[in-house]
CSV table of C-alpha atoms in Angstrom, one decimal:
chain,number,residue,atom,x,y,z
D,571,MET,CA,4.7,-31.1,76.3
D,572,LYS,CA,2.5,-28.3,74.8
D,573,LYS,CA,2.4,-30.2,71.5
D,574,LEU,CA,1.5,-33.4,73.4
D,575,ILE,CA,-1.4,-31.7,75.2
D,576,LEU,CA,-2.7,-30.3,71.9
D,577,LEU,CA,-2.4,-33.7,70.3
D,578,LEU,CA,-4.4,-35.3,73.1
D,579,VAL,CA,-7.1,-32.6,72.9
D,580,PHE,CA,-7.5,-32.9,69.1
D,581,SER,CA,-7.5,-36.7,69.5
D,582,GLY,CA,-10.3,-36.4,72.1
D,583,ILE,CA,-12.3,-34.1,69.8
D,584,ALA,CA,-11.9,-36.6,66.9
D,585,SER,CA,-12.9,-39.5,69.2
D,586,CYS,CA,-16.0,-37.6,70.4
D,587,GLN,CA,-16.9,-36.7,66.8
D,588,GLY,CA,-16.5,-40.4,65.8
D,589,THR,CA,-18.8,-41.4,68.6
D,590,LYS,CA,-21.4,-38.8,67.5
D,591,ASP,CA,-21.1,-40.1,63.9
D,592,VAL,CA,-21.8,-43.6,65.0
D,593,ALA,CA,-24.7,-42.4,67.2
D,594,ALA,CA,-26.1,-40.4,64.2
D,595,LYS,CA,-25.9,-43.5,62.0
D,596,ASN,CA,-27.6,-45.6,64.6
D,597,THR,CA,-30.4,-43.1,65.1
D,598,LEU,CA,-30.8,-42.0,61.5
D,599,ASN,CA,-33.8,-39.8,61.0
D,600,PRO,CA,-36.3,-41.8,58.8
D,601,THR,CA,-38.3,-38.8,57.6
D,602,LYS,CA,-37.0,-39.0,54.1
D,603,PHE,CA,-38.1,-42.6,53.9
D,604,ILE,CA,-41.4,-41.9,55.6
D,605,ASN,CA,-42.1,-39.2,53.0
D,606,SER,CA,-41.5,-41.7,50.2
D,607,ILE,CA,-44.9,-43.2,51.1
D,608,THR,CA,-47.3,-41.1,49.1
D,609,ALA,CA,-51.0,-40.8,48.7
D,610,ASP,CA,-50.7,-40.9,44.9
D,611,GLU,CA,-48.9,-44.3,44.9
D,612,LEU,CA,-51.3,-45.7,47.4
D,613,LYS,CA,-54.3,-44.6,45.3
D,614,THR,CA,-52.8,-46.1,42.1
D,615,HIS,CA,-52.3,-49.5,43.8
D,616,LEU,CA,-55.7,-49.5,45.5
D,617,TYR,CA,-57.7,-48.7,42.4
D,618,ILE,CA,-56.1,-51.9,40.9
D,619,VAL,CA,-56.3,-54.1,44.0
D,620,ALA,CA,-60.0,-53.2,44.5
D,621,SER,CA,-61.0,-53.2,40.9
D,622,ASP,CA,-63.6,-55.2,39.0
D,623,SER,CA,-61.0,-57.6,37.7
D,624,MET,CA,-60.1,-58.7,41.3
D,625,GLU,CA,-63.7,-59.9,41.8
D,626,GLY,CA,-63.8,-59.2,45.5
D,627,ARG,CA,-60.7,-61.3,46.2
D,628,GLU,CA,-62.5,-64.2,47.8
D,629,THR,CA,-60.1,-66.7,49.4
D,630,GLY,CA,-58.5,-69.0,46.7
D,631,SER,CA,-60.6,-67.4,43.9
D,632,VAL,CA,-59.3,-66.4,40.5
D,633,GLY,CA,-59.7,-62.8,41.5
D,634,GLN,CA,-57.6,-63.2,44.6
D,635,LYS,CA,-54.9,-65.0,42.7
D,636,ARG,CA,-54.9,-62.2,40.2
D,637,ALA,CA,-54.5,-59.7,43.0
D,638,GLY,CA,-51.6,-61.7,44.4
D,639,LYS,CA,-49.9,-61.6,41.0
D,640,TYR,CA,-50.2,-57.9,41.0
D,641,LEU,CA,-48.6,-57.6,44.4
D,642,ILE,CA,-45.7,-59.8,43.3
D,643,SER,CA,-45.2,-57.8,40.2
D,644,GLN,CA,-44.7,-54.7,42.3
D,645,TYR,CA,-42.1,-56.4,44.5
D,646,GLN,CA,-40.3,-57.6,41.4
D,647,LYS,CA,-40.5,-54.1,40.0
D,648,ASP,CA,-38.9,-52.6,43.1
D,649,LYS,CA,-36.4,-55.5,43.3
D,650,ILE,CA,-37.6,-56.7,46.6
D,651,PRO,CA,-37.0,-60.4,46.9
D,652,PHE,CA,-39.0,-63.2,48.5
D,653,PRO,CA,-37.5,-64.4,51.8
D,654,LYS,CA,-34.4,-66.5,52.1
D,655,GLY,CA,-35.4,-70.1,52.5
D,656,ALA,CA,-38.5,-69.7,50.3
D,657,GLN,CA,-38.8,-71.0,46.8
D,658,ASN,CA,-40.9,-68.1,45.5
D,659,TYR,CA,-43.2,-65.3,46.7
D,660,TYR,CA,-45.9,-67.8,47.7
D,661,GLN,CA,-46.6,-69.7,50.9
D,662,HIS,CA,-49.0,-72.3,49.6
D,663,ILE,CA,-51.9,-73.3,51.9
D,664,PRO,CA,-53.8,-76.4,51.2
D,665,SER,CA,-57.6,-76.5,51.1
D,666,ALA,CA,-57.5,-79.1,53.9
D,667,PHE,CA,-56.0,-76.6,56.3
D,668,LEU,CA,-58.4,-73.8,55.2
D,669,ASN,CA,-61.4,-76.1,55.8
D,670,SER,CA,-60.2,-77.9,58.9
D,671,ARG,CA,-62.1,-75.9,61.4
D,672,LYS,CA,-65.2,-75.0,59.4
D,673,ASN,CA,-65.7,-76.7,56.1
D,674,GLU,CA,-66.6,-73.8,53.7
D,675,ASN,CA,-65.3,-75.7,50.6
D,676,LEU,CA,-62.5,-73.2,50.2
D,677,PRO,CA,-59.9,-74.1,47.5
D,678,ASP,CA,-56.1,-73.9,48.0
D,679,SER,CA,-54.8,-70.4,48.6
D,680,GLU,CA,-51.6,-68.6,49.3
D,681,ASN,CA,-49.9,-66.1,51.6
D,682,ILE,CA,-47.6,-63.8,49.8
D,683,TRP,CA,-44.3,-62.6,51.3
D,684,ALA,CA,-41.5,-60.3,50.5
D,685,PHE,CA,-38.3,-59.6,52.5
D,686,ILE,CA,-35.8,-56.9,53.4
D,687,GLU,CA,-32.8,-58.6,55.0
D,688,GLY,CA,-31.3,-57.0,58.1
D,689,SER,CA,-27.7,-55.7,58.0
D,690,GLU,CA,-26.7,-56.5,61.6
D,691,LYS,CA,-29.2,-58.9,63.1
D,692,PRO,CA,-30.8,-60.6,60.0
D,693,GLU,CA,-32.0,-63.6,62.1
D,694,GLU,CA,-34.4,-61.3,64.1
D,695,ILE,CA,-37.6,-60.7,62.2
D,696,ILE,CA,-40.1,-57.9,62.2
D,697,VAL,CA,-43.4,-59.0,60.6
D,698,ILE,CA,-45.7,-56.5,58.9
D,699,SER,CA,-49.0,-58.1,58.0
D,700,ALA,CA,-52.2,-57.4,56.2
D,701,HIS,CA,-54.8,-59.7,54.7
D,702,TYR,CA,-55.4,-59.3,51.0
D,703,ASP,CA,-58.6,-61.5,50.8
D,704,HIS,CA,-62.1,-60.1,50.9
D,705,VAL,CA,-65.6,-61.7,50.5
D,706,GLY,CA,-65.8,-62.0,46.8
D,707,THR,CA,-69.2,-61.6,45.0
D,708,LYS,CA,-72.8,-62.0,46.1
D,709,ASN,CA,-75.8,-62.0,43.9
D,710,ASN,CA,-73.5,-61.0,41.0
D,711,ALA,CA,-72.4,-57.9,42.9
D,712,ILE,CA,-68.6,-57.4,43.5
D,713,PHE,CA,-67.7,-56.6,47.1
D,714,TYR,CA,-64.6,-54.5,46.4
D,715,GLY,CA,-63.0,-54.4,49.9
D,716,ALA,CA,-61.2,-51.2,49.3
D,717,ASP,CA,-60.9,-50.4,53.0
D,718,ASP,CA,-61.2,-54.0,54.1
D,719,ASP,CA,-58.4,-54.7,53.5
D,720,GLY,CA,-57.3,-53.2,50.3
D,721,SER,CA,-56.0,-50.3,52.3
D,722,GLY,CA,-53.7,-52.5,54.4
D,723,THR,CA,-52.6,-54.5,51.3
D,724,VAL,CA,-51.4,-51.4,49.5
D,725,ALA,CA,-49.8,-50.0,52.7
D,726,LEU,CA,-47.5,-53.0,52.7
D,727,LEU,CA,-46.4,-52.3,49.2
D,728,GLU,CA,-45.4,-48.7,50.1
D,729,ILE,CA,-43.8,-49.8,53.4
D,730,ALA,CA,-41.6,-52.4,51.6
D,731,GLN,CA,-40.7,-49.8,49.0
D,732,ALA,CA,-39.6,-47.3,51.7
D,733,PHE,CA,-37.4,-49.9,53.4
D,734,LYS,CA,-35.9,-50.8,50.0
D,735,ILE,CA,-35.1,-47.1,49.3
D,736,ALA,CA,-33.4,-46.9,52.6
D,737,LYS,CA,-31.4,-50.0,52.0
D,738,LYS,CA,-30.3,-48.8,48.5
D,739,GLU,CA,-29.0,-45.7,50.1
D,740,GLY,CA,-27.0,-47.7,52.7
D,741,HIS,CA,-29.5,-47.4,55.5
D,742,GLY,CA,-31.2,-50.8,55.4
D,743,PRO,CA,-32.8,-52.1,58.6
D,744,LYS,CA,-30.6,-53.8,61.2
D,745,ARG,CA,-33.2,-56.5,61.7
D,746,SER,CA,-35.0,-58.3,58.8
D,747,VAL,CA,-38.4,-57.2,57.8
D,748,LEU,CA,-40.9,-59.8,56.5
D,749,ILE,CA,-43.8,-58.4,54.5
D,750,LEU,CA,-46.7,-60.8,54.9
D,751,HIS,CA,-49.9,-60.6,52.9
D,752,VAL,CA,-52.1,-63.3,54.4
D,753,THR,CA,-55.1,-65.0,53.0
D,754,GLY,CA,-58.3,-66.4,54.5
D,755,GLU,CA,-58.7,-63.7,57.2
D,756,GLU,CA,-62.4,-63.3,56.4
D,757,HIS,CA,-63.0,-67.0,57.1
D,758,GLY,CA,-61.2,-67.1,60.4
D,759,LEU,CA,-57.7,-65.7,60.3
D,760,HIS,CA,-56.5,-68.8,58.4
D,761,GLY,CA,-53.5,-67.4,56.6
D,762,SER,CA,-51.9,-65.9,59.7
D,763,ARG,CA,-52.7,-69.1,61.6
D,764,TYR,CA,-51.0,-71.2,58.9
D,765,TYR,CA,-47.9,-68.9,59.0
D,766,THR,CA,-47.6,-69.1,62.7
D,767,GLU,CA,-48.0,-72.8,62.7
D,768,ASN,CA,-45.6,-73.2,59.7
D,769,PRO,CA,-43.2,-70.2,60.1
D,770,LEU,CA,-40.4,-69.7,57.6
D,771,PHE,CA,-38.3,-68.2,60.4
D,772,PRO,CA,-38.4,-69.5,64.0
D,773,ILE,CA,-41.1,-68.0,66.1
D,774,LYS,CA,-38.5,-67.3,68.9
D,775,ASN,CA,-36.8,-65.0,66.4
D,776,THR,CA,-39.9,-63.1,65.6
D,777,VAL,CA,-39.6,-59.7,67.4
D,778,ALA,CA,-43.0,-58.3,66.7
D,779,ASP,CA,-46.0,-58.1,64.3
D,780,ILE,CA,-47.4,-54.9,63.0
D,781,ASN,CA,-50.8,-55.7,61.6
D,782,ILE,CA,-52.7,-53.3,59.3
D,783,ASP,CA,-56.4,-53.9,58.7
D,784,MET,CA,-58.7,-51.1,57.4
D,785,ILE,CA,-56.8,-47.8,57.5
D,786,GLY,CA,-58.5,-45.8,54.7
D,787,ARG,CA,-61.7,-44.4,56.2
D,788,ARG,CA,-63.1,-42.8,59.3
D,789,ASP,CA,-65.8,-44.1,61.6
D,790,ASP,CA,-68.9,-42.5,63.3
D,791,TYR,CA,-66.8,-41.7,66.4
D,792,HIS,CA,-64.7,-39.3,64.4
D,793,PRO,CA,-67.1,-37.4,62.1
D,794,ASN,CA,-65.1,-34.2,62.0
D,795,SER,CA,-61.6,-35.5,61.2
D,796,SER,CA,-59.8,-38.6,59.9
D,797,ASN,CA,-56.6,-37.6,61.6
D,798,TYR,CA,-56.7,-40.5,64.0
D,799,VAL,CA,-56.1,-44.2,64.2
D,800,TYR,CA,-57.0,-46.9,66.7
D,801,LEU,CA,-54.1,-48.8,68.2
D,802,ILE,CA,-55.1,-52.2,69.6
D,803,GLY,CA,-52.9,-54.6,71.6
D,804,ALA,CA,-49.6,-52.8,71.7
D,805,ASP,CA,-49.5,-52.8,75.5
D,806,ARG,CA,-50.9,-56.3,76.0
D,807,LEU,CA,-47.6,-58.1,75.8
D,808,SER,CA,-44.9,-55.4,75.7
D,809,SER,CA,-44.7,-52.0,77.4
D,810,GLU,CA,-41.9,-51.1,75.0
D,811,LEU,CA,-44.0,-51.6,71.9
D,812,ASP,CA,-46.7,-49.4,73.3
D,813,GLU,CA,-44.2,-46.7,74.1
D,814,ILE,CA,-42.6,-47.0,70.6
D,815,CYS,CA,-46.0,-46.4,68.9
D,816,LYS,CA,-46.6,-43.3,70.9
D,817,THR,CA,-43.0,-41.9,70.6
D,818,VAL,CA,-42.7,-42.3,66.8
D,819,ASN,CA,-46.2,-40.9,66.3
D,820,ASP,CA,-45.4,-37.8,68.3
D,821,LYS,CA,-42.1,-37.4,66.5
D,822,TYR,CA,-43.0,-38.1,62.9
D,823,VAL,CA,-46.7,-38.5,62.1
D,824,HIS,CA,-48.9,-36.7,64.6
D,825,LEU,CA,-52.1,-38.7,64.4
D,826,ASP,CA,-54.5,-38.8,67.3
D,827,LEU,CA,-54.0,-42.2,68.9
D,828,ASP,CA,-57.3,-43.7,70.0
D,829,TYR,CA,-57.3,-46.6,72.5
D,830,LYS,CA,-61.1,-47.1,72.6
D,831,TYR,CA,-61.0,-50.6,71.2
D,832,ASN,CA,-57.9,-51.6,73.3
D,833,ALA,CA,-60.0,-52.0,76.4
D,834,LEU,CA,-60.0,-55.5,77.8
D,835,ASN,CA,-63.8,-55.4,78.0
D,836,ASP,CA,-64.2,-54.1,74.4
D,837,PRO,CA,-67.6,-55.7,73.4
D,838,ASN,CA,-66.4,-55.8,69.7
D,839,ASN,CA,-63.4,-58.0,70.7
D,840,PHE,CA,-61.4,-56.5,67.9
D,841,TYR,CA,-58.2,-57.7,69.6
D,842,ARG,CA,-59.0,-61.3,68.5
D,843,ARG,CA,-60.5,-60.4,65.1
D,844,SER,CA,-57.5,-59.7,62.9
D,845,ASP,CA,-54.3,-61.4,62.0
D,846,HIS,CA,-52.0,-60.0,64.7
D,847,TYR,CA,-53.9,-62.2,67.2
D,848,ASN,CA,-52.2,-65.4,65.9
D,849,PHE,CA,-48.9,-63.9,66.6
D,850,ALA,CA,-49.9,-62.5,70.0
D,851,ALA,CA,-51.3,-65.9,71.0
D,852,LEU,CA,-47.7,-67.2,70.8
D,853,GLY,CA,-46.4,-64.4,73.0
D,854,ILE,CA,-45.1,-62.1,70.1
D,855,PRO,CA,-45.7,-58.4,70.8
D,856,SER,CA,-48.2,-57.2,68.3
D,857,VAL,CA,-50.1,-54.1,67.4
D,858,PHE,CA,-53.2,-53.8,65.3
D,859,ILE,CA,-53.6,-50.5,63.3
D,860,PHE,CA,-57.3,-49.8,62.5
D,861,ASN,CA,-59.7,-47.0,61.5
D,862,GLY,CA,-62.9,-48.6,62.9
D,863,THR,CA,-65.9,-49.8,61.0
D,864,HIS,CA,-68.3,-47.7,58.9
D,865,ALA,CA,-71.5,-47.9,56.9
D,866,ASP,CA,-69.7,-49.6,53.9
D,867,TYR,CA,-68.1,-52.4,56.0
D,868,HIS,CA,-68.6,-55.7,54.2
D,869,ARG,CA,-70.8,-54.1,51.7
D,870,LYS,CA,-70.4,-53.7,47.9
D,871,THR,CA,-70.1,-50.0,48.5
D,872,ASP,CA,-66.6,-50.3,50.1
D,873,THR,CA,-65.0,-48.8,47.0
D,874,PRO,CA,-61.7,-47.0,46.4
D,875,ASP,CA,-63.3,-43.6,45.6
D,876,LYS,CA,-64.5,-43.4,49.3
D,877,ILE,CA,-61.0,-43.8,50.7
D,878,GLU,CA,-59.5,-40.7,52.4
D,879,TYR,CA,-56.0,-40.9,51.0
D,880,ASN,CA,-54.6,-38.2,53.3
D,881,ALA,CA,-55.5,-40.5,56.2
D,882,LEU,CA,-54.4,-43.6,54.5
D,883,VAL,CA,-50.9,-42.2,53.8
D,884,LYS,CA,-50.4,-41.0,57.4
D,885,ARG,CA,-51.5,-44.3,58.9
D,886,THR,CA,-49.2,-46.1,56.5
D,887,GLN,CA,-46.4,-43.8,57.5
D,888,LEU,CA,-47.1,-44.6,61.2
D,889,ALA,CA,-46.8,-48.3,60.5
D,890,PHE,CA,-43.5,-47.8,58.7
D,891,ALA,CA,-42.2,-45.6,61.6
D,892,ILE,CA,-43.0,-48.2,64.1
D,893,ALA,CA,-41.3,-50.9,62.0
D,894,TRP,CA,-38.3,-48.7,61.5
D,895,GLU,CA,-37.8,-48.2,65.2
D,896,LEU,CA,-38.3,-51.9,66.0
D,897,ALA,CA,-35.9,-52.9,63.2
D,898,ASN,CA,-33.1,-50.4,64.2
D,899,ARG,CA,-33.1,-50.1,67.9
D,900,GLU,CA,-30.1,-51.5,69.7
D,901,ASN,CA,-32.0,-54.2,71.7
D,902,ARG,CA,-35.0,-56.2,70.5
D,903,ILE,CA,-38.2,-55.4,72.5
D,904,VAL,CA,-39.2,-57.9,75.1
D,905,ALA,CA,-42.6,-59.3,76.1
D,906,ASP,CA,-42.7,-58.2,79.7
D,907,LYS,CA,-46.4,-58.8,80.2
D,908,LYS,CA,-48.6,-61.9,80.2
């Protein structure tokens, strides 16, 4: 009887330990992968994406297509594939679509996508978006768009790489992550509108969109520190998404979260002015990560030497941490608000 009791006790301990091991696996601390996102790598990418050779990345231009090829080369280097069901890294958008609302004589252009397939719920999709177009050249001057939105563009490269590192080490996301570089934002959110009207994966399977647009500078409301970020829209459709943003920031990144532009009566109406809005309009919980405008906004002086890379890295890490939680939590978040 004594042996039986001891056997049951040790079995119970082993069972508890097994439960703890499973729990630990399900709540893996992502700090290692967060820290794989570095200021040096972001800076290297941004000096290329916002260089003279990209010619301001006007929608459909030679310079934008050159920038797109650079992005693809980095995904190929990191062995991050294009999504299942796609023929390549491009989602081609015809000029007829780009000019359908306001004819600006735009040529054909492309969204660019990369994909980290989920290990347990691959059909559920977390979208992380940023626009890689800018306004091109004016009067022979290049508008570099380092912050708008070179910063978000290179953030996506680092976020994808962090997920790839995790997957290579056996800790890939449970849900799939679609990295989506969209075109035509500067002309009316055209690229994200095209994707949401022609999704590669069913909209009903899209869990959330994390949209990154201008995260490399500070604005006049924060003259003394760049350790902040504006969150816009997280609580508009999902109370869970808003709570996730706050929780992971408190746990891993420690930025000051500013909700100034999240107000329903925000006169700037930023909620409707970046690519997350086309997802939110379909009821998909979305958050827009943003540093606010500054004196170089839409000017030729928006150059990579003015980026605060310590701020860029932390904001990129926050976006990754939000995506990590969305991709790995047991249940997908719900849109519980209208």
